[in-house]
Amino acid sequence: GIQVEQSPPDLILQEGANSTLRCNFSDSVNNLQWFHQNPWGQLINLFYIPSGTKQNGRLSATTVATERYSLLYISSSQTTDSGVYFCAVPTNFGNEKLTFGTGTRLTIIP
Amino acid sequence: NAGVMQNPRHLVRRRGQEARLRCSPMKGHSHVYWYRQLPEEGLKFMVYLQKENIIDESGMPKERFSAEFPKEGPSILRIQQVVRGDSAAYFCASSPTGFRTGGQPQHFGDGTRLSIL
């Protein structure tokens, strides 16, 4: 099955800072999702982005499928952005089950 | 709220008891997926179901675990004779179609936190 690596594993930032989170995957994908797991454990859908760029408020994401990576940008960080960010891709091309990355733990300090 | 509904949010069981976790997919979604998250780890796929059918159970432990998605009612993940290692968060997701047929994202519920005493 596909391998999914995220970097950095941990990130500590001051409120107001910008950040870039990376997701590398080992094989071709036709789908990719970004999630935020908040400190209460809830999993929040951020983006469904198999290719191209999308923006939603202070967050944006870019997937370059041909080079097998995706980036999540967070601008003007707020303390509510703290939590773990996961990317997930189909385990095999065209498959339904998702393989999750290792996650990036983001801590925003007031 | 038309989101994926899971209950209970928290479930405590003693070793040897049975645990039943329920998941109602989003309205109009006929594909259900169960994932397990062990402490400090990412989510791992367990099983993929459509109404009355198990499509892929390659991530399910061979013993004690079973899942169903009946024609009427929620999907159920059942764990018999629970052990301490079953302590985890169990997430359910749903989609209107599978990736092969439509390429739709999976929408996740808030999870059930299972604790084994």
XYZ file of N, CA and C in Angstrom:
681
model
N 0.813 -1.206 0.000
C 0.000 0.000 0.000
C 0.848 1.259 0.000
N 0.192 2.349 -0.153
C 0.875 3.636 -0.276
C 1.469 4.063 1.060
N 2.572 4.798 1.008
C 3.191 5.373 2.203
C 2.924 6.881 2.214
N 2.582 7.408 3.380
C 2.271 8.837 3.495
C 3.089 9.406 4.645
N 3.916 10.381 4.346
C 4.757 11.012 5.352
C 4.422 12.490 5.458
N 4.362 12.980 6.692
C 4.073 14.398 6.899
C 5.237 15.064 7.632
N 5.452 16.326 7.301
C 6.496 17.068 7.992
C 6.068 18.523 8.171
N 6.566 19.184 9.243
C 7.340 18.570 10.316
C 6.416 17.778 11.237
N 6.949 16.921 12.086
C 6.097 16.192 13.026
C 5.514 17.098 14.109
N 6.263 18.107 14.504
C 5.806 19.043 15.530
C 6.167 20.463 15.103
N 5.279 21.387 15.461
C 5.503 22.788 15.110
C 4.911 23.652 16.206
N 5.746 24.532 16.763
C 5.282 25.453 17.812
C 5.472 26.864 17.289
N 4.395 27.635 17.262
C 4.438 28.979 16.687
C 3.749 29.981 17.591
N 4.149 31.222 17.438
C 3.484 32.318 18.117
C 2.208 32.667 17.349
N 1.230 33.099 18.071
C -0.018 33.549 17.439
C 0.302 34.621 16.393
N -0.327 34.518 15.238
C -0.097 35.486 14.167
C 0.885 35.020 13.117
N 1.648 33.959 13.429
C 2.646 33.467 12.476
C 1.977 32.677 11.357
N 2.730 32.479 10.281
C 2.275 31.644 9.168
C 3.004 30.311 9.199
N 2.403 29.286 8.613
C 3.053 27.967 8.601
C 2.705 27.211 7.333
N 3.609 26.290 6.988
C 3.401 25.400 5.846
C 3.617 23.971 6.291
N 2.619 23.126 6.088
C 2.691 21.717 6.440
C 2.753 20.913 5.142
N 3.563 19.862 5.159
C 3.789 19.102 3.937
C 3.333 17.659 4.085
N 2.835 17.120 2.980
C 2.385 15.726 2.919
C 2.987 15.106 1.665
N 3.846 14.100 1.841
C 4.435 13.370 0.714
C 3.817 11.981 0.637
N 3.539 11.521 -0.561
C 2.983 10.187 -0.733
C 3.746 9.443 -1.821
N 3.751 8.128 -1.678
C 4.707 7.316 -2.444
C 4.183 6.844 -3.796
N 2.908 7.096 -4.094
C 2.358 6.573 -5.346
C 1.308 7.552 -5.884
N 0.865 7.311 -7.087
C -0.146 8.184 -7.689
C -1.438 8.122 -6.896
N -2.104 9.279 -6.801
C -3.378 9.336 -6.093
C -4.396 10.086 -6.950
N -5.653 9.727 -6.778
C -6.707 10.485 -7.448
C -7.553 11.263 -6.455
N -7.176 11.195 -5.187
C -7.883 11.945 -4.153
C -6.945 12.236 -2.995
N -7.169 13.327 -2.323
C -6.401 13.659 -1.118
C -7.272 14.537 -0.235
N -7.244 14.257 1.060
C -7.997 15.070 2.012
C -7.059 15.562 3.120
N -7.313 16.775 3.599
C -6.634 17.329 4.768
C -7.659 17.435 5.899
N -7.211 17.058 7.116
C -8.065 17.103 8.296
C -7.345 17.833 9.425
N -8.148 18.427 10.294
C -7.647 18.990 11.541
C -8.301 18.228 12.685
N -7.479 17.609 13.546
C -8.026 16.973 14.745
C -7.776 17.922 15.909
N -8.852 18.475 16.448
C -8.708 19.469 17.505
C -8.380 18.798 18.840
N -8.054 19.599 19.867
C -7.657 19.012 21.158
C -8.749 18.158 21.795
N -9.970 18.252 21.378
C -11.067 17.433 21.893
C -11.228 16.146 21.086
N -10.369 15.950 20.103
C -10.380 14.714 19.336
C -11.264 14.717 18.111
N -12.002 15.779 17.886
C -12.880 15.826 16.716
C -12.053 15.974 15.443
N -12.501 15.295 14.395
C -11.795 15.317 13.111
C -12.589 16.208 12.159
N -11.952 17.278 11.729
C -12.638 18.274 10.908
C -12.079 18.241 9.499
N -12.988 18.120 8.538
C -12.600 18.143 7.132
C -12.134 19.540 6.739
N -10.917 19.665 6.219
C -10.437 20.971 5.770
C -10.561 21.110 4.255
N -9.948 20.185 3.539
C -9.930 20.247 2.085
C -10.032 18.856 1.493
N -10.719 18.814 0.363
C -10.703 17.661 -0.531
C -10.010 18.160 -1.779
N -8.758 17.736 -2.013
C -7.953 18.422 -3.023
C -7.051 17.430 -3.760
N -7.614 16.695 -4.730
C -6.792 15.749 -5.491
C -5.739 16.420 -6.367
N -5.972 17.682 -6.712
C -4.972 18.422 -7.490
C -5.332 19.900 -7.416
N -4.366 20.747 -7.753
C -4.632 22.176 -7.808
C -4.563 22.852 -6.456
N -5.164 24.022 -6.368
C -5.120 24.864 -5.170
C -6.529 25.262 -4.763
N -6.762 25.231 -3.444
C -8.031 25.695 -2.891
C -7.738 26.598 -1.711
N -8.661 27.510 -1.452
C -8.519 28.424 -0.316
C -9.822 28.464 0.463
N -9.680 28.554 1.793
C -10.837 28.696 2.663
C -10.417 29.572 3.837
N -10.693 30.857 3.716
C -10.312 31.799 4.775
C -8.807 31.898 4.912
N -8.317 31.631 6.145
C -6.863 31.724 6.389
C -6.111 30.475 5.945
N -6.833 29.466 5.529
C -6.209 28.212 5.110
C -6.259 28.063 3.600
N -5.199 27.488 3.068
C -5.204 27.108 1.657
C -4.389 25.835 1.502
N -4.624 25.130 0.401
C -3.913 23.876 0.154
C -3.601 23.766 -1.323
N -2.463 23.125 -1.585
C -2.043 22.878 -2.963
C -1.593 21.432 -3.069
N -2.072 20.730 -4.079
C -1.615 19.375 -4.353
C -0.986 19.325 -5.737
N 0.257 18.817 -5.785
C 0.937 18.593 -7.062
C 1.019 17.085 -7.233
N 0.012 16.530 -7.864
C -0.120 15.072 -7.924
C 1.050 14.437 -8.675
N 1.540 15.111 -9.720
C 2.627 14.536 -10.521
C 3.914 14.414 -9.722
N 4.076 15.281 -8.701
C 5.281 15.225 -7.874
C 5.007 14.604 -6.509
N 3.782 14.160 -6.309
C 3.410 13.358 -5.136
C 3.586 14.105 -3.818
N 3.044 15.324 -3.760
C 3.030 16.025 -2.488
C 1.858 16.999 -2.446
N 1.524 17.375 -1.222
C 0.509 18.394 -0.987
C 0.991 19.289 0.147
N 0.612 20.555 0.099
C 0.985 21.531 1.112
C -0.264 22.169 1.693
N -0.239 22.363 3.000
C -1.309 23.083 3.690
C -0.702 24.348 4.286
N -1.273 25.495 3.925
C -0.799 26.780 4.430
C -1.781 27.322 5.450
N -1.249 27.772 6.576
C -2.075 28.432 7.584
C -1.484 29.817 7.796
N -2.285 30.827 7.568
C -1.787 32.197 7.745
C -2.413 32.809 8.998
N -1.685 33.749 9.585
C -2.156 34.486 10.777
C -2.727 33.521 11.822
N -1.892 32.588 12.270
C -2.337 31.510 13.170
C -3.062 32.035 14.397
N -4.068 31.274 14.826
C -4.798 31.563 16.055
C -4.687 30.339 16.972
N -4.933 30.565 18.263
C -4.788 29.451 19.216
C -5.748 28.313 18.881
N -6.857 28.643 18.263
C -7.827 27.599 17.880
C -7.323 26.726 16.730
N -6.206 27.110 16.111
C -5.613 26.274 15.056
C -4.808 25.116 15.651
N -4.568 25.142 16.946
C -3.785 24.070 17.582
C -4.469 22.719 17.398
N -3.641 21.700 17.328
C -4.162 20.346 17.141
C -3.230 19.581 16.220
N -3.735 18.473 15.705
C -2.940 17.641 14.798
C -3.573 17.703 13.409
N -2.734 17.905 12.419
C -3.189 17.981 11.029
C -2.779 16.706 10.303
N -3.758 16.068 9.685
C -3.518 14.833 8.941
C -3.857 15.036 7.472
N -3.053 14.423 6.603
C -3.480 14.245 5.225
C -3.820 12.762 5.046
N -4.674 12.469 4.080
C -5.085 11.095 3.835
C -5.301 10.888 2.346
N -4.863 9.741 1.851
C -5.005 9.407 0.424
C -5.546 7.982 0.303
N -6.109 7.629 -0.842
C -6.552 6.248 -1.030
C -5.375 5.281 -0.912
N -5.621 4.150 -0.272
C -4.569 3.164 -0.038
C -3.996 2.643 -1.350
N -4.867 2.422 -2.324
C -4.449 2.063 -3.679
C -5.208 2.952 -4.643
N -4.639 3.226 -5.776
C -5.251 4.142 -6.737
C -6.677 3.693 -7.037
N -7.613 4.612 -6.878
C -9.004 4.298 -7.154
C -9.693 3.515 -6.056
N -8.996 3.293 -4.946
C -9.568 2.522 -3.835
C -10.347 3.440 -2.913
N -11.254 2.860 -2.132
C -12.061 3.687 -1.258
C -11.423 3.942 0.100
N -10.647 2.996 0.627
C -10.147 3.160 1.989
C -8.969 4.127 1.987
N -8.906 4.925 3.045
C -7.890 5.959 3.164
C -6.714 5.491 4.007
N -5.520 5.911 3.604
C -4.333 5.792 4.443
C -4.004 7.179 4.955
N -3.878 7.284 6.275
C -3.583 8.568 6.895
C -2.087 8.743 7.061
N -1.650 9.999 6.968
C -0.266 10.309 7.233
C 0.040 10.272 8.716
N 1.290 10.549 9.027
C 1.781 10.484 10.398
C 1.368 11.684 11.235
N 0.904 12.737 10.591
C 0.386 13.898 11.304
C 1.438 14.945 11.642
N 0.988 16.191 11.723
C 1.804 17.303 12.227
C 1.070 17.892 13.418
N 1.741 17.911 14.576
C 1.130 18.496 15.778
C 1.504 19.967 15.824
N 0.506 20.825 15.722
C 0.701 22.267 15.713
C 0.249 22.858 17.042
N 1.131 23.630 17.661
C 0.801 24.318 18.913
C 0.983 25.808 18.693
N -0.077 26.574 18.897
C -0.021 28.024 18.738
C -0.018 28.655 20.126
N 1.012 29.429 20.384
C 1.183 30.059 21.696
C 0.649 31.486 21.645
N -0.170 31.879 22.632
C -0.725 33.243 22.615
C 0.357 34.313 22.748
N -28.755 18.976 12.216
C -27.377 18.669 11.830
C -27.388 17.427 10.942
N -26.897 17.576 9.732
C -26.940 16.478 8.781
C -25.618 15.749 8.724
N -24.760 15.898 9.711
C -23.452 15.264 9.711
C -23.513 13.802 10.076
N -22.353 13.149 10.066
C -22.247 11.758 10.489
C -22.398 11.710 12.014
N -23.314 10.885 12.478
C -23.604 10.813 13.912
C -23.094 9.505 14.479
N -22.280 9.614 15.519
C -21.784 8.421 16.194
C -22.235 8.450 17.643
N -22.603 7.294 18.142
C -22.890 7.188 19.574
C -22.553 5.804 20.070
N -22.180 5.725 21.350
C -22.016 6.858 22.249
C -20.714 7.606 21.988
N -20.544 8.773 22.570
C -19.284 9.509 22.428
C -18.183 8.844 23.258
N -18.567 8.357 24.430
C -17.630 7.661 25.296
C -18.280 6.365 25.752
N -17.464 5.310 25.813
C -17.970 4.012 26.224
C -16.913 3.351 27.094
N -17.324 2.931 28.280
C -16.424 2.245 29.202
C -16.904 0.811 29.355
N -16.002 -0.127 29.189
C -16.330 -1.535 29.339
C -15.251 -2.212 30.171
N -15.645 -3.298 30.834
C -14.680 -4.133 31.544
C -14.207 -5.225 30.603
N -13.003 -5.712 30.864
C -12.460 -6.801 30.046
C -13.461 -7.961 29.977
N -13.662 -8.482 28.765
C -14.574 -9.605 28.573
C -15.979 -9.207 28.157
N -16.334 -7.938 28.314
C -17.671 -7.488 27.909
C -17.708 -7.217 26.410
N -18.902 -6.885 25.937
C -19.078 -6.550 24.527
C -19.244 -5.042 24.371
N -18.720 -4.511 23.278
C -18.902 -3.087 22.955
C -19.616 -2.979 21.617
N -20.625 -2.104 21.584
C -21.355 -1.836 20.334
C -21.282 -0.359 20.031
N -20.751 -0.022 18.877
C -20.586 1.355 18.458
C -21.496 1.586 17.253
N -22.198 2.718 17.271
C -23.185 2.987 16.224
C -22.787 4.184 15.383
N -23.167 4.126 14.122
C -22.848 5.202 13.192
C -23.997 5.397 12.216
N -24.547 6.605 12.190
C -25.555 6.958 11.198
C -24.900 7.863 10.171
N -24.832 7.447 8.915
C -24.149 8.266 7.899
C -24.941 9.530 7.586
N -24.316 10.406 6.855
C -24.992 11.613 6.392
C -26.148 11.213 5.484
N -27.160 12.026 5.455
C -28.329 11.759 4.626
C -27.891 11.625 3.171
N -28.349 10.568 2.527
C -28.016 10.363 1.126
C -26.720 9.607 0.899
N -25.987 9.299 1.977
C -24.739 8.549 1.844
C -25.007 7.068 2.052
N -24.483 6.251 1.145
C -24.699 4.814 1.256
C -23.400 4.042 1.489
N -22.287 4.765 1.645
C -20.987 4.117 1.865
C -20.511 4.506 3.262
N -20.146 3.520 4.055
C -19.705 3.747 5.430
C -18.335 3.099 5.639
N -17.473 3.796 6.359
C -16.119 3.327 6.640
C -15.883 3.447 8.146
N -15.184 2.477 8.713
C -14.776 2.548 10.118
C -13.246 2.600 10.185
N -12.750 3.485 11.067
C -11.320 3.639 11.295
C -11.059 3.587 12.796
N -9.867 3.151 13.165
C -9.478 3.116 14.576
C -8.241 3.987 14.777
N -8.236 4.736 15.869
C -7.089 5.573 16.215
C -6.596 5.185 17.602
N -5.430 4.564 17.647
C -4.797 4.273 18.925
C -4.175 5.550 19.472
N -3.945 5.642 20.776
C -3.386 6.862 21.371
C -2.102 7.304 20.665
N -2.040 8.588 20.367
C -0.860 9.217 19.745
C -0.533 8.655 18.355
N -1.505 8.092 17.671
C -1.274 7.573 16.323
C -2.302 8.149 15.351
N -2.071 7.889 14.054
C -3.052 8.283 13.044
C -4.165 7.268 12.956
N -5.135 7.569 12.112
C -6.270 6.667 11.933
C -5.892 5.524 11.005
N -6.405 4.320 11.323
C -6.147 3.142 10.503
C -7.473 2.556 10.029
N -7.554 2.273 8.743
C -8.763 1.714 8.153
C -9.094 0.348 8.756
N -10.393 0.127 9.009
C -10.840 -1.177 9.491
C -11.730 -1.873 8.453
N -12.841 -1.210 8.062
C -13.825 -1.887 7.222
C -14.611 -0.863 6.417
N -15.047 -1.307 5.210
C -15.835 -0.470 4.315
C -17.112 -1.245 3.977
N -18.264 -0.586 4.190
C -19.541 -1.247 3.962
C -20.447 -0.388 3.095
N -21.276 -1.065 2.328
C -22.442 -0.452 1.722
C -23.655 -1.152 2.318
N -24.827 -0.655 2.022
C -26.045 -1.230 2.622
C -26.060 -2.751 2.449
N -26.105 -3.447 3.567
C -26.225 -4.904 3.641
C -25.021 -5.652 3.076
N -23.943 -4.954 2.769
C -22.767 -5.633 2.200
C -21.488 -5.132 2.848
N -20.582 -6.058 3.132
C -19.223 -5.713 3.525
C -18.378 -5.739 2.253
N -17.797 -4.594 1.909
C -17.036 -4.491 0.668
C -15.568 -4.823 0.893
N -15.015 -4.316 2.002
C -13.584 -4.516 2.276
C -13.404 -4.548 3.783
N -12.969 -5.655 4.311
C -12.728 -5.759 5.759
C -11.274 -6.112 6.034
N -10.403 -5.691 5.145
C -8.993 -6.061 5.247
C -8.307 -5.485 6.484
N -8.874 -4.450 7.104
C -8.255 -3.860 8.285
C -8.854 -4.342 9.596
N -9.788 -5.243 9.522
C -10.449 -5.743 10.738
C -9.640 -6.877 11.348
N -9.440 -6.860 12.662
C -8.845 -8.032 13.316
C -9.696 -9.263 13.016
N -9.024 -10.402 12.912
C -9.710 -11.623 12.463
C -10.718 -12.124 13.479
N -10.488 -11.855 14.747
C -11.370 -12.379 15.785
C -11.973 -11.235 16.578
N -13.120 -11.463 17.105
C -13.855 -10.609 18.067
C -14.483 -9.377 17.440
N -14.064 -8.954 16.285
C -14.587 -7.734 15.655
C -15.524 -8.107 14.499
N -16.650 -7.375 14.422
C -17.553 -7.557 13.300
C -18.246 -6.227 13.015
N -18.736 -6.075 11.803
C -19.429 -4.836 11.418
C -20.589 -5.181 10.517
N -21.603 -4.337 10.581
C -22.756 -4.506 9.713
C -23.338 -3.147 9.373
N -24.063 -3.105 8.262
C -24.768 -1.898 7.839
C -26.084 -2.393 7.244
N -27.097 -2.541 8.112
C -28.355 -3.143 7.647
C -29.129 -2.213 6.723
N -30.134 -2.784 6.096
C -30.972 -2.010 5.178
C -31.609 -0.827 5.901
N -32.043 -1.047 7.115
C -32.604 0.021 7.933
C -31.744 0.194 9.181
N -31.518 1.433 9.572
C -30.801 1.676 10.813
C -29.329 1.960 10.608
N -28.634 2.225 11.723
C -27.239 2.633 11.639
C -26.295 1.464 11.349
N -25.070 1.810 11.018
C -24.006 0.812 10.944
C -23.542 0.522 12.377
N -23.199 -0.732 12.635
C -22.764 -1.154 13.965
C -21.382 -1.784 13.860
N -20.482 -1.337 14.722
C -19.199 -2.017 14.908
C -19.269 -2.714 16.264
N -19.062 -4.008 16.241
C -19.228 -4.817 17.443
C -17.896 -5.442 17.820
N -17.540 -5.301 19.096
C -16.311 -5.904 19.600
C -16.702 -6.824 20.752
N -16.440 -8.095 20.575
C -16.778 -9.066 21.626
C -15.578 -9.301 22.525
N -15.850 -9.628 23.776
C -14.807 -10.000 24.749
C -13.643 -9.008 24.699
N -13.953 -7.753 24.962
C -12.964 -6.694 24.822
C -11.756 -6.934 25.728
N -10.599 -6.446 25.231
C -9.338 -6.498 25.979
C -8.785 -5.083 26.059
N -7.779 -4.904 26.958
C -7.241 -3.549 27.167
C -6.745 -2.917 25.864
N -6.190 -3.719 24.978
C -5.660 -3.209 23.718
C -6.706 -2.669 22.763
N -7.982 -2.902 23.064
C -9.058 -2.358 22.227
C -9.351 -0.900 22.557
N -8.763 -0.395 23.638
C -8.963 1.006 24.012
C -8.445 1.902 22.883
N -9.317 2.733 22.367
C -8.970 3.564 21.209
C -10.155 4.470 20.902
N -9.934 5.372 19.939
C -11.042 6.137 19.379
C -11.444 5.479 18.060
N -12.737 5.254 17.905
C -13.245 4.615 16.694
C -14.059 5.648 15.920
N -13.629 5.895 14.688
C -14.280 6.892 13.851
C -15.032 6.219 12.714
N -16.165 6.793 12.402
C -16.961 6.368 11.261
C -16.956 7.496 10.238
N -16.933 7.147 8.969
C -17.014 8.126 7.889
C -18.040 7.650 6.876
N -18.579 8.583 6.113
C -19.506 8.196 5.052
C -19.249 9.015 3.806
N -19.674 8.479 2.674
C -19.583 9.196 1.408
C -20.762 8.775 0.542
N -21.159 9.654 -0.400
C -22.298 9.294 -1.245
C -21.954 8.218 -2.261
N -20.699 8.216 -2.696
C -20.235 7.199 -3.635
C -18.829 6.807 -3.224
N -18.328 5.750 -3.832
C -16.945 5.389 -3.594
C -16.035 6.157 -4.533
N -14.751 6.077 -4.320
C -13.807 6.792 -5.165
C -13.882 6.326 -6.604
N -14.153 5.042 -6.777
C -14.144 4.510 -8.135
C -15.280 5.093 -8.962
N -16.387 5.367 -8.297
C -17.576 5.759 -9.046
C -17.805 7.260 -9.043
N -17.235 7.980 -8.130
C -17.564 9.407 -8.120
C -16.494 10.301 -7.567
N -15.576 9.746 -6.791
C -14.529 10.591 -6.243
C -15.066 11.616 -5.278
N -15.729 11.187 -4.231
C -16.259 12.086 -3.226
C -15.456 11.957 -1.938
N -15.330 13.077 -1.183
C -14.600 12.984 0.083
C -15.388 12.185 1.109
N -14.651 11.677 2.083
C -15.284 11.017 3.213
C -15.506 12.050 4.324
N -16.696 11.999 4.919
C -17.055 12.903 6.011
C -17.059 12.094 7.305
N -16.374 12.623 8.324
C -16.165 11.866 9.548
C -17.074 12.327 10.676
N -17.453 11.367 11.522
C -18.149 11.673 12.762
C -17.159 12.086 13.836
N -17.671 12.379 15.029
C -16.825 12.836 16.138
C -16.135 11.684 16.865
N -16.454 10.457 16.502
C -15.772 9.316 17.092
C -16.403 8.826 18.378
N -16.086 7.573 18.723
C -16.443 6.982 20.017
C -15.144 6.622 20.720
N -14.973 7.155 21.935
C -13.797 6.821 22.739
C -14.118 5.619 23.600
N -13.448 4.514 23.313
C -13.689 3.277 24.043
C -12.567 3.079 25.055
N -12.950 2.911 26.304
C -11.982 2.659 27.374
C -12.292 1.314 28.004
N -11.260 0.495 28.151
C -11.427 -0.838 28.727
C -10.754 -0.856 30.103
N -11.548 -1.201 31.108
C -11.012 -1.245 32.475
C -10.384 -2.587 32.780
